Protein backbone atom coordinates (compact mmCIF):
# COMPACT_ATOMS: atom_id res chain seq x y z
CA UNK A 1 0.00 0.00 0.00
CA UNK A 2 1.41 3.41 -0.98
CA UNK A 3 1.75 6.04 1.67
CA UNK A 4 0.77 9.66 1.10
CA UNK A 5 3.39 12.39 1.44
CA UNK A 6 3.68 14.03 4.84
CA UNK A 7 2.84 17.69 5.46
CA UNK A 8 6.53 18.71 5.81
CA UNK A 9 7.29 17.09 2.43
CA UNK A 10 4.44 18.93 0.74
CA UNK A 11 5.49 22.19 2.37
CA UNK A 12 9.09 21.68 1.24
CA UNK A 13 7.96 21.02 -2.36
CA UNK A 14 5.76 24.12 -2.26
CA UNK A 15 8.60 26.33 -0.96
CA UNK A 16 11.04 24.94 -3.56
CA UNK A 17 8.56 25.61 -6.38
CA UNK A 18 7.84 29.12 -5.12
CA UNK A 19 11.57 29.87 -4.81
CA UNK A 20 12.21 28.73 -8.39
CA UNK A 21 9.38 30.94 -9.69
CA UNK A 22 10.65 33.99 -7.78
CA UNK A 23 14.27 33.58 -8.86
CA UNK A 24 13.53 33.08 -12.56
CA UNK A 25 14.42 36.21 -14.57
CA UNK A 26 11.38 38.35 -15.34
CA UNK A 27 12.38 38.83 -18.97
CA UNK A 28 13.68 35.61 -20.41
CA UNK A 29 12.24 36.15 -23.89
CA UNK A 30 13.16 38.30 -26.86
CA UNK A 31 10.69 41.19 -26.61
CA UNK A 32 10.05 44.31 -24.51
CA UNK A 33 6.61 45.83 -25.02
CA UNK A 34 5.63 49.47 -24.49
CA UNK A 35 5.37 50.14 -20.76
CA UNK A 36 7.80 47.34 -19.79
CA UNK A 37 11.26 47.73 -18.24
CA UNK A 38 14.49 45.86 -17.68
CA UNK A 39 16.24 46.42 -14.37
CA UNK A 40 19.94 45.94 -13.63
CA UNK A 41 21.00 42.44 -14.68
CA UNK A 42 17.80 41.70 -16.62
CA UNK A 43 17.95 40.79 -20.28
CA UNK A 44 16.26 39.74 -23.48
CA UNK A 45 17.61 36.81 -25.46
CA UNK A 46 17.36 35.15 -28.86
CA UNK A 47 19.51 32.08 -29.42
CA UNK A 48 23.11 33.08 -28.65
CA UNK A 49 22.26 36.81 -28.53
CA UNK A 50 21.82 38.55 -25.19
CA UNK A 51 20.59 42.15 -24.81
CA UNK A 52 21.27 43.07 -21.19
CA UNK A 53 20.86 46.09 -18.93
CA UNK A 54 24.08 45.62 -16.99
CA UNK A 55 24.66 46.55 -13.35
CA UNK A 56 27.07 49.30 -14.50
CA UNK A 57 24.27 51.07 -16.48
CA UNK A 58 25.59 49.95 -19.88
CA UNK A 59 23.05 48.40 -22.25
CA UNK A 60 24.94 45.78 -24.27
CA UNK A 61 24.17 43.30 -27.04
CA UNK A 62 26.29 40.15 -26.84
CA UNK A 63 26.76 37.54 -29.54
CA UNK A 64 27.82 34.30 -27.82
CA UNK A 65 29.64 36.26 -25.11
CA UNK A 66 31.27 38.91 -27.33
CA UNK A 67 29.93 42.47 -27.21
CA UNK A 68 28.76 43.74 -30.62
CA UNK A 69 26.85 46.88 -29.59
CA UNK A 70 26.63 49.07 -26.47
CA UNK A 71 25.24 52.40 -25.34
CA UNK A 72 28.58 53.31 -23.76
CA UNK A 73 26.85 54.41 -20.56
CA UNK A 74 28.86 52.25 -18.18
CA UNK A 75 29.82 54.09 -15.01
CA UNK A 76 27.63 57.15 -15.68
CA UNK A 77 25.14 56.29 -12.93
CA UNK A 78 23.83 53.43 -10.81
CA UNK A 79 20.61 51.46 -10.49
CA UNK A 80 19.70 52.10 -14.12
CA UNK A 81 16.46 50.87 -15.66
CA UNK A 82 15.74 50.46 -19.37
CA UNK A 83 12.17 51.44 -20.33
CA UNK A 84 10.33 50.86 -23.59
CA UNK A 85 8.01 53.83 -23.31
CA UNK A 86 4.51 54.04 -24.74
CA UNK A 87 5.68 56.98 -26.91
CA UNK A 88 8.17 54.72 -28.75
CA UNK A 89 11.28 56.02 -26.99
CA UNK A 90 13.71 53.49 -25.49
CA UNK A 91 15.29 55.17 -22.46
CA UNK A 92 17.84 54.32 -19.76
CA UNK A 93 16.95 56.05 -16.50
CA UNK A 94 18.85 56.41 -13.25
CA UNK A 95 16.13 57.59 -10.92
CA UNK A 96 14.45 60.39 -12.88
CA UNK A 97 17.61 61.25 -14.88
CA UNK A 98 17.86 60.19 -18.52
CA UNK A 99 21.21 58.49 -19.16
CA UNK A 100 20.58 57.45 -22.80
CA UNK A 101 17.66 57.44 -25.26
CA UNK A 102 16.91 56.17 -28.75
CA UNK A 103 15.21 59.53 -29.49
CA UNK A 104 12.28 57.82 -31.19
CA UNK A 105 9.53 59.44 -29.12
CA UNK A 106 6.29 59.89 -31.02
CA UNK A 107 2.61 59.62 -30.20
CA UNK A 108 1.51 56.98 -27.70
CA UNK A 109 1.06 53.50 -29.11
CA UNK A 110 1.94 49.82 -28.97
CA UNK A 111 5.67 50.00 -29.71
CA UNK A 112 7.95 47.10 -28.97
CA UNK A 113 11.64 46.26 -28.98
CA UNK A 114 12.72 42.83 -30.16
CA UNK A 115 15.97 40.88 -30.36
CA UNK A 116 15.66 39.33 -33.80
CA UNK A 117 17.06 36.04 -35.10
CA UNK A 118 19.41 38.05 -37.36
CA UNK A 119 21.05 39.63 -34.25
CA UNK A 120 19.52 43.04 -34.87
CA UNK A 121 17.65 44.71 -32.01
CA UNK A 122 14.78 46.77 -33.44
CA UNK A 123 11.99 49.05 -32.21
CA UNK A 124 8.77 48.67 -34.20
CA UNK A 125 5.79 51.01 -34.26
CA UNK A 126 2.04 50.27 -34.32
CA UNK A 127 2.22 49.37 -38.04
CA UNK A 128 5.27 47.11 -37.60
CA UNK A 129 7.58 49.65 -39.22
CA UNK A 130 11.14 49.71 -37.90
CA UNK A 131 11.85 53.08 -36.26
CA UNK A 132 15.22 52.29 -34.66
CA UNK A 133 17.77 49.48 -34.76
CA UNK A 134 21.21 48.59 -33.47
CA UNK A 135 22.32 47.85 -37.04
CA UNK A 136 23.96 44.61 -35.93
CA UNK A 137 22.14 42.22 -38.24
CA UNK A 138 24.15 39.41 -39.80
CA UNK A 139 23.41 37.34 -42.88
CA UNK A 140 21.20 38.43 -45.73
CA UNK A 141 18.57 40.19 -43.65
CA UNK A 142 17.50 43.64 -44.80
CA UNK A 143 16.40 46.32 -42.35
CA UNK A 144 14.27 49.17 -43.62
CA UNK A 145 14.80 52.40 -41.72
CA UNK A 146 12.04 54.95 -41.86
CA UNK A 147 13.05 58.50 -40.88
CA UNK A 148 10.51 60.54 -38.97
CA UNK A 149 9.72 64.11 -38.15
CA UNK A 150 11.93 64.48 -35.07
CA UNK A 151 15.04 63.93 -37.18
CA UNK A 152 16.00 60.52 -35.87
CA UNK A 153 16.23 57.22 -37.68
CA UNK A 154 17.48 53.76 -36.90
CA UNK A 155 20.83 54.30 -38.56
CA UNK A 156 21.71 57.32 -36.42
CA UNK A 157 21.34 55.43 -33.15
CA UNK A 158 23.18 52.41 -34.49
CA UNK A 159 26.09 54.44 -35.86
CA UNK A 160 26.55 56.25 -32.55
CA UNK A 161 26.45 53.16 -30.39
CA UNK A 162 27.94 50.30 -32.36
CA UNK A 163 30.91 48.74 -30.61
CA UNK A 164 33.96 48.90 -32.85
CA UNK A 165 36.06 46.18 -31.27
CA UNK A 166 35.80 45.05 -27.68
CA UNK A 167 37.34 41.63 -28.15
CA UNK A 168 40.34 41.73 -30.54
PDB file of C-alpha atoms in Angstrom:
ATOM      1  CA  UNK A   1       0.000   0.000   0.000  1.00  0.00           C
ATOM      2  CA  UNK A   2       1.413   3.407  -0.985  1.00  0.00           C
ATOM      3  CA  UNK A   3       1.749   6.037   1.667  1.00  0.00           C
ATOM      4  CA  UNK A   4       0.769   9.658   1.099  1.00  0.00           C
ATOM      5  CA  UNK A   5       3.394  12.394   1.443  1.00  0.00           C
ATOM      6  CA  UNK A   6       3.676  14.032   4.844  1.00  0.00           C
ATOM      7  CA  UNK A   7       2.843  17.689   5.460  1.00  0.00           C
ATOM      8  CA  UNK A   8       6.531  18.712   5.810  1.00  0.00           C
ATOM      9  CA  UNK A   9       7.292  17.089   2.431  1.00  0.00           C
ATOM     10  CA  UNK A  10       4.436  18.927   0.735  1.00  0.00           C
ATOM     11  CA  UNK A  11       5.487  22.195   2.373  1.00  0.00           C
ATOM     12  CA  UNK A  12       9.094  21.682   1.235  1.00  0.00           C
ATOM     13  CA  UNK A  13       7.963  21.025  -2.363  1.00  0.00           C
ATOM     14  CA  UNK A  14       5.761  24.121  -2.265  1.00  0.00           C
ATOM     15  CA  UNK A  15       8.596  26.330  -0.960  1.00  0.00           C
ATOM     16  CA  UNK A  16      11.039  24.939  -3.563  1.00  0.00           C
ATOM     17  CA  UNK A  17       8.562  25.607  -6.378  1.00  0.00           C
ATOM     18  CA  UNK A  18       7.839  29.119  -5.117  1.00  0.00           C
ATOM     19  CA  UNK A  19      11.565  29.866  -4.812  1.00  0.00           C
ATOM     20  CA  UNK A  20      12.208  28.730  -8.391  1.00  0.00           C
ATOM     21  CA  UNK A  21       9.384  30.942  -9.685  1.00  0.00           C
ATOM     22  CA  UNK A  22      10.646  33.988  -7.775  1.00  0.00           C
ATOM     23  CA  UNK A  23      14.266  33.584  -8.860  1.00  0.00           C
ATOM     24  CA  UNK A  24      13.525  33.075 -12.563  1.00  0.00           C
ATOM     25  CA  UNK A  25      14.418  36.207 -14.569  1.00  0.00           C
ATOM     26  CA  UNK A  26      11.375  38.346 -15.339  1.00  0.00           C
ATOM     27  CA  UNK A  27      12.381  38.826 -18.972  1.00  0.00           C
ATOM     28  CA  UNK A  28      13.681  35.614 -20.415  1.00  0.00           C
ATOM     29  CA  UNK A  29      12.239  36.150 -23.888  1.00  0.00           C
ATOM     30  CA  UNK A  30      13.158  38.299 -26.864  1.00  0.00           C
ATOM     31  CA  UNK A  31      10.686  41.187 -26.607  1.00  0.00           C
ATOM     32  CA  UNK A  32      10.054  44.310 -24.507  1.00  0.00           C
ATOM     33  CA  UNK A  33       6.613  45.831 -25.020  1.00  0.00           C
ATOM     34  CA  UNK A  34       5.634  49.474 -24.486  1.00  0.00           C
ATOM     35  CA  UNK A  35       5.373  50.138 -20.763  1.00  0.00           C
ATOM     36  CA  UNK A  36       7.800  47.343 -19.793  1.00  0.00           C
ATOM     37  CA  UNK A  37      11.255  47.727 -18.243  1.00  0.00           C
ATOM     38  CA  UNK A  38      14.491  45.861 -17.679  1.00  0.00           C
ATOM     39  CA  UNK A  39      16.238  46.417 -14.371  1.00  0.00           C
ATOM     40  CA  UNK A  40      19.941  45.942 -13.629  1.00  0.00           C
ATOM     41  CA  UNK A  41      21.000  42.445 -14.683  1.00  0.00           C
ATOM     42  CA  UNK A  42      17.802  41.699 -16.617  1.00  0.00           C
ATOM     43  CA  UNK A  43      17.954  40.794 -20.281  1.00  0.00           C
ATOM     44  CA  UNK A  44      16.260  39.735 -23.482  1.00  0.00           C
ATOM     45  CA  UNK A  45      17.609  36.807 -25.463  1.00  0.00           C
ATOM     46  CA  UNK A  46      17.355  35.151 -28.863  1.00  0.00           C
ATOM     47  CA  UNK A  47      19.513  32.083 -29.416  1.00  0.00           C
ATOM     48  CA  UNK A  48      23.111  33.082 -28.646  1.00  0.00           C
ATOM     49  CA  UNK A  49      22.259  36.812 -28.534  1.00  0.00           C
ATOM     50  CA  UNK A  50      21.819  38.546 -25.189  1.00  0.00           C
ATOM     51  CA  UNK A  51      20.587  42.148 -24.809  1.00  0.00           C
ATOM     52  CA  UNK A  52      21.269  43.067 -21.185  1.00  0.00           C
ATOM     53  CA  UNK A  53      20.863  46.094 -18.926  1.00  0.00           C
ATOM     54  CA  UNK A  54      24.081  45.617 -16.992  1.00  0.00           C
ATOM     55  CA  UNK A  55      24.658  46.545 -13.353  1.00  0.00           C
ATOM     56  CA  UNK A  56      27.075  49.298 -14.498  1.00  0.00           C
ATOM     57  CA  UNK A  57      24.268  51.066 -16.482  1.00  0.00           C
ATOM     58  CA  UNK A  58      25.588  49.946 -19.878  1.00  0.00           C
ATOM     59  CA  UNK A  59      23.054  48.402 -22.254  1.00  0.00           C
ATOM     60  CA  UNK A  60      24.936  45.777 -24.273  1.00  0.00           C
ATOM     61  CA  UNK A  61      24.165  43.296 -27.036  1.00  0.00           C
ATOM     62  CA  UNK A  62      26.293  40.153 -26.836  1.00  0.00           C
ATOM     63  CA  UNK A  63      26.763  37.538 -29.540  1.00  0.00           C
ATOM     64  CA  UNK A  64      27.821  34.300 -27.821  1.00  0.00           C
ATOM     65  CA  UNK A  65      29.638  36.263 -25.105  1.00  0.00           C
ATOM     66  CA  UNK A  66      31.273  38.909 -27.328  1.00  0.00           C
ATOM     67  CA  UNK A  67      29.933  42.472 -27.206  1.00  0.00           C
ATOM     68  CA  UNK A  68      28.760  43.736 -30.617  1.00  0.00           C
ATOM     69  CA  UNK A  69      26.853  46.884 -29.593  1.00  0.00           C
ATOM     70  CA  UNK A  70      26.626  49.065 -26.472  1.00  0.00           C
ATOM     71  CA  UNK A  71      25.242  52.398 -25.337  1.00  0.00           C
ATOM     72  CA  UNK A  72      28.579  53.308 -23.756  1.00  0.00           C
ATOM     73  CA  UNK A  73      26.850  54.411 -20.564  1.00  0.00           C
ATOM     74  CA  UNK A  74      28.860  52.249 -18.176  1.00  0.00           C
ATOM     75  CA  UNK A  75      29.819  54.087 -15.013  1.00  0.00           C
ATOM     76  CA  UNK A  76      27.626  57.149 -15.675  1.00  0.00           C
ATOM     77  CA  UNK A  77      25.139  56.286 -12.931  1.00  0.00           C
ATOM     78  CA  UNK A  78      23.835  53.426 -10.810  1.00  0.00           C
ATOM     79  CA  UNK A  79      20.614  51.460 -10.485  1.00  0.00           C
ATOM     80  CA  UNK A  80      19.695  52.100 -14.117  1.00  0.00           C
ATOM     81  CA  UNK A  81      16.464  50.874 -15.657  1.00  0.00           C
ATOM     82  CA  UNK A  82      15.737  50.464 -19.370  1.00  0.00           C
ATOM     83  CA  UNK A  83      12.168  51.443 -20.327  1.00  0.00           C
ATOM     84  CA  UNK A  84      10.330  50.864 -23.589  1.00  0.00           C
ATOM     85  CA  UNK A  85       8.014  53.826 -23.307  1.00  0.00           C
ATOM     86  CA  UNK A  86       4.509  54.044 -24.743  1.00  0.00           C
ATOM     87  CA  UNK A  87       5.678  56.975 -26.909  1.00  0.00           C
ATOM     88  CA  UNK A  88       8.174  54.725 -28.754  1.00  0.00           C
ATOM     89  CA  UNK A  89      11.284  56.016 -26.987  1.00  0.00           C
ATOM     90  CA  UNK A  90      13.705  53.487 -25.488  1.00  0.00           C
ATOM     91  CA  UNK A  91      15.295  55.169 -22.459  1.00  0.00           C
ATOM     92  CA  UNK A  92      17.840  54.321 -19.764  1.00  0.00           C
ATOM     93  CA  UNK A  93      16.950  56.047 -16.496  1.00  0.00           C
ATOM     94  CA  UNK A  94      18.849  56.415 -13.251  1.00  0.00           C
ATOM     95  CA  UNK A  95      16.129  57.588 -10.922  1.00  0.00           C
ATOM     96  CA  UNK A  96      14.454  60.391 -12.878  1.00  0.00           C
ATOM     97  CA  UNK A  97      17.610  61.251 -14.875  1.00  0.00           C
ATOM     98  CA  UNK A  98      17.863  60.193 -18.517  1.00  0.00           C
ATOM     99  CA  UNK A  99      21.213  58.489 -19.158  1.00  0.00           C
ATOM    100  CA  UNK A 100      20.583  57.453 -22.801  1.00  0.00           C
ATOM    101  CA  UNK A 101      17.658  57.438 -25.258  1.00  0.00           C
ATOM    102  CA  UNK A 102      16.912  56.168 -28.750  1.00  0.00           C
ATOM    103  CA  UNK A 103      15.207  59.534 -29.488  1.00  0.00           C
ATOM    104  CA  UNK A 104      12.280  57.820 -31.186  1.00  0.00           C
ATOM    105  CA  UNK A 105       9.535  59.445 -29.123  1.00  0.00           C
ATOM    106  CA  UNK A 106       6.288  59.892 -31.025  1.00  0.00           C
ATOM    107  CA  UNK A 107       2.611  59.622 -30.204  1.00  0.00           C
ATOM    108  CA  UNK A 108       1.509  56.984 -27.699  1.00  0.00           C
ATOM    109  CA  UNK A 109       1.058  53.504 -29.108  1.00  0.00           C
ATOM    110  CA  UNK A 110       1.942  49.823 -28.968  1.00  0.00           C
ATOM    111  CA  UNK A 111       5.666  49.999 -29.708  1.00  0.00           C
ATOM    112  CA  UNK A 112       7.950  47.097 -28.974  1.00  0.00           C
ATOM    113  CA  UNK A 113      11.643  46.261 -28.980  1.00  0.00           C
ATOM    114  CA  UNK A 114      12.716  42.825 -30.159  1.00  0.00           C
ATOM    115  CA  UNK A 115      15.973  40.884 -30.359  1.00  0.00           C
ATOM    116  CA  UNK A 116      15.662  39.326 -33.795  1.00  0.00           C
ATOM    117  CA  UNK A 117      17.061  36.037 -35.097  1.00  0.00           C
ATOM    118  CA  UNK A 118      19.409  38.047 -37.359  1.00  0.00           C
ATOM    119  CA  UNK A 119      21.055  39.630 -34.246  1.00  0.00           C
ATOM    120  CA  UNK A 120      19.517  43.043 -34.874  1.00  0.00           C
ATOM    121  CA  UNK A 121      17.648  44.715 -32.013  1.00  0.00           C
ATOM    122  CA  UNK A 122      14.785  46.774 -33.442  1.00  0.00           C
ATOM    123  CA  UNK A 123      11.988  49.047 -32.212  1.00  0.00           C
ATOM    124  CA  UNK A 124       8.773  48.671 -34.196  1.00  0.00           C
ATOM    125  CA  UNK A 125       5.786  51.015 -34.257  1.00  0.00           C
ATOM    126  CA  UNK A 126       2.039  50.266 -34.324  1.00  0.00           C
ATOM    127  CA  UNK A 127       2.215  49.374 -38.037  1.00  0.00           C
ATOM    128  CA  UNK A 128       5.271  47.110 -37.601  1.00  0.00           C
ATOM    129  CA  UNK A 129       7.581  49.649 -39.224  1.00  0.00           C
ATOM    130  CA  UNK A 130      11.142  49.706 -37.895  1.00  0.00           C
ATOM    131  CA  UNK A 131      11.850  53.085 -36.265  1.00  0.00           C
ATOM    132  CA  UNK A 132      15.223  52.291 -34.662  1.00  0.00           C
ATOM    133  CA  UNK A 133      17.772  49.478 -34.761  1.00  0.00           C
ATOM    134  CA  UNK A 134      21.213  48.592 -33.472  1.00  0.00           C
ATOM    135  CA  UNK A 135      22.317  47.846 -37.041  1.00  0.00           C
ATOM    136  CA  UNK A 136      23.963  44.612 -35.932  1.00  0.00           C
ATOM    137  CA  UNK A 137      22.138  42.223 -38.241  1.00  0.00           C
ATOM    138  CA  UNK A 138      24.151  39.411 -39.804  1.00  0.00           C
ATOM    139  CA  UNK A 139      23.414  37.339 -42.884  1.00  0.00           C
ATOM    140  CA  UNK A 140      21.197  38.428 -45.734  1.00  0.00           C
ATOM    141  CA  UNK A 141      18.571  40.194 -43.651  1.00  0.00           C
ATOM    142  CA  UNK A 142      17.505  43.643 -44.795  1.00  0.00           C
ATOM    143  CA  UNK A 143      16.403  46.323 -42.351  1.00  0.00           C
ATOM    144  CA  UNK A 144      14.268  49.167 -43.616  1.00  0.00           C
ATOM    145  CA  UNK A 145      14.803  52.396 -41.716  1.00  0.00           C
ATOM    146  CA  UNK A 146      12.040  54.951 -41.857  1.00  0.00           C
ATOM    147  CA  UNK A 147      13.053  58.504 -40.877  1.00  0.00           C
ATOM    148  CA  UNK A 148      10.514  60.535 -38.965  1.00  0.00           C
ATOM    149  CA  UNK A 149       9.717  64.113 -38.154  1.00  0.00           C
ATOM    150  CA  UNK A 150      11.928  64.481 -35.070  1.00  0.00           C
ATOM    151  CA  UNK A 151      15.037  63.934 -37.183  1.00  0.00           C
ATOM    152  CA  UNK A 152      16.002  60.522 -35.872  1.00  0.00           C
ATOM    153  CA  UNK A 153      16.227  57.223 -37.676  1.00  0.00           C
ATOM    154  CA  UNK A 154      17.480  53.758 -36.905  1.00  0.00           C
ATOM    155  CA  UNK A 155      20.828  54.304 -38.564  1.00  0.00           C
ATOM    156  CA  UNK A 156      21.710  57.320 -36.423  1.00  0.00           C
ATOM    157  CA  UNK A 157      21.343  55.434 -33.147  1.00  0.00           C
ATOM    158  CA  UNK A 158      23.183  52.406 -34.490  1.00  0.00           C
ATOM    159  CA  UNK A 159      26.093  54.443 -35.857  1.00  0.00           C
ATOM    160  CA  UNK A 160      26.555  56.251 -32.551  1.00  0.00           C
ATOM    161  CA  UNK A 161      26.447  53.160 -30.388  1.00  0.00           C
ATOM    162  CA  UNK A 162      27.940  50.296 -32.362  1.00  0.00           C
ATOM    163  CA  UNK A 163      30.914  48.744 -30.611  1.00  0.00           C
ATOM    164  CA  UNK A 164      33.959  48.898 -32.846  1.00  0.00           C
ATOM    165  CA  UNK A 165      36.064  46.179 -31.274  1.00  0.00           C
ATOM    166  CA  UNK A 166      35.799  45.051 -27.683  1.00  0.00           C
ATOM    167  CA  UNK A 167      37.342  41.629 -28.150  1.00  0.00           C
ATOM    168  CA  UNK A 168      40.341  41.726 -30.545  1.00  0.00           C
TER     169      UNK A 168
END
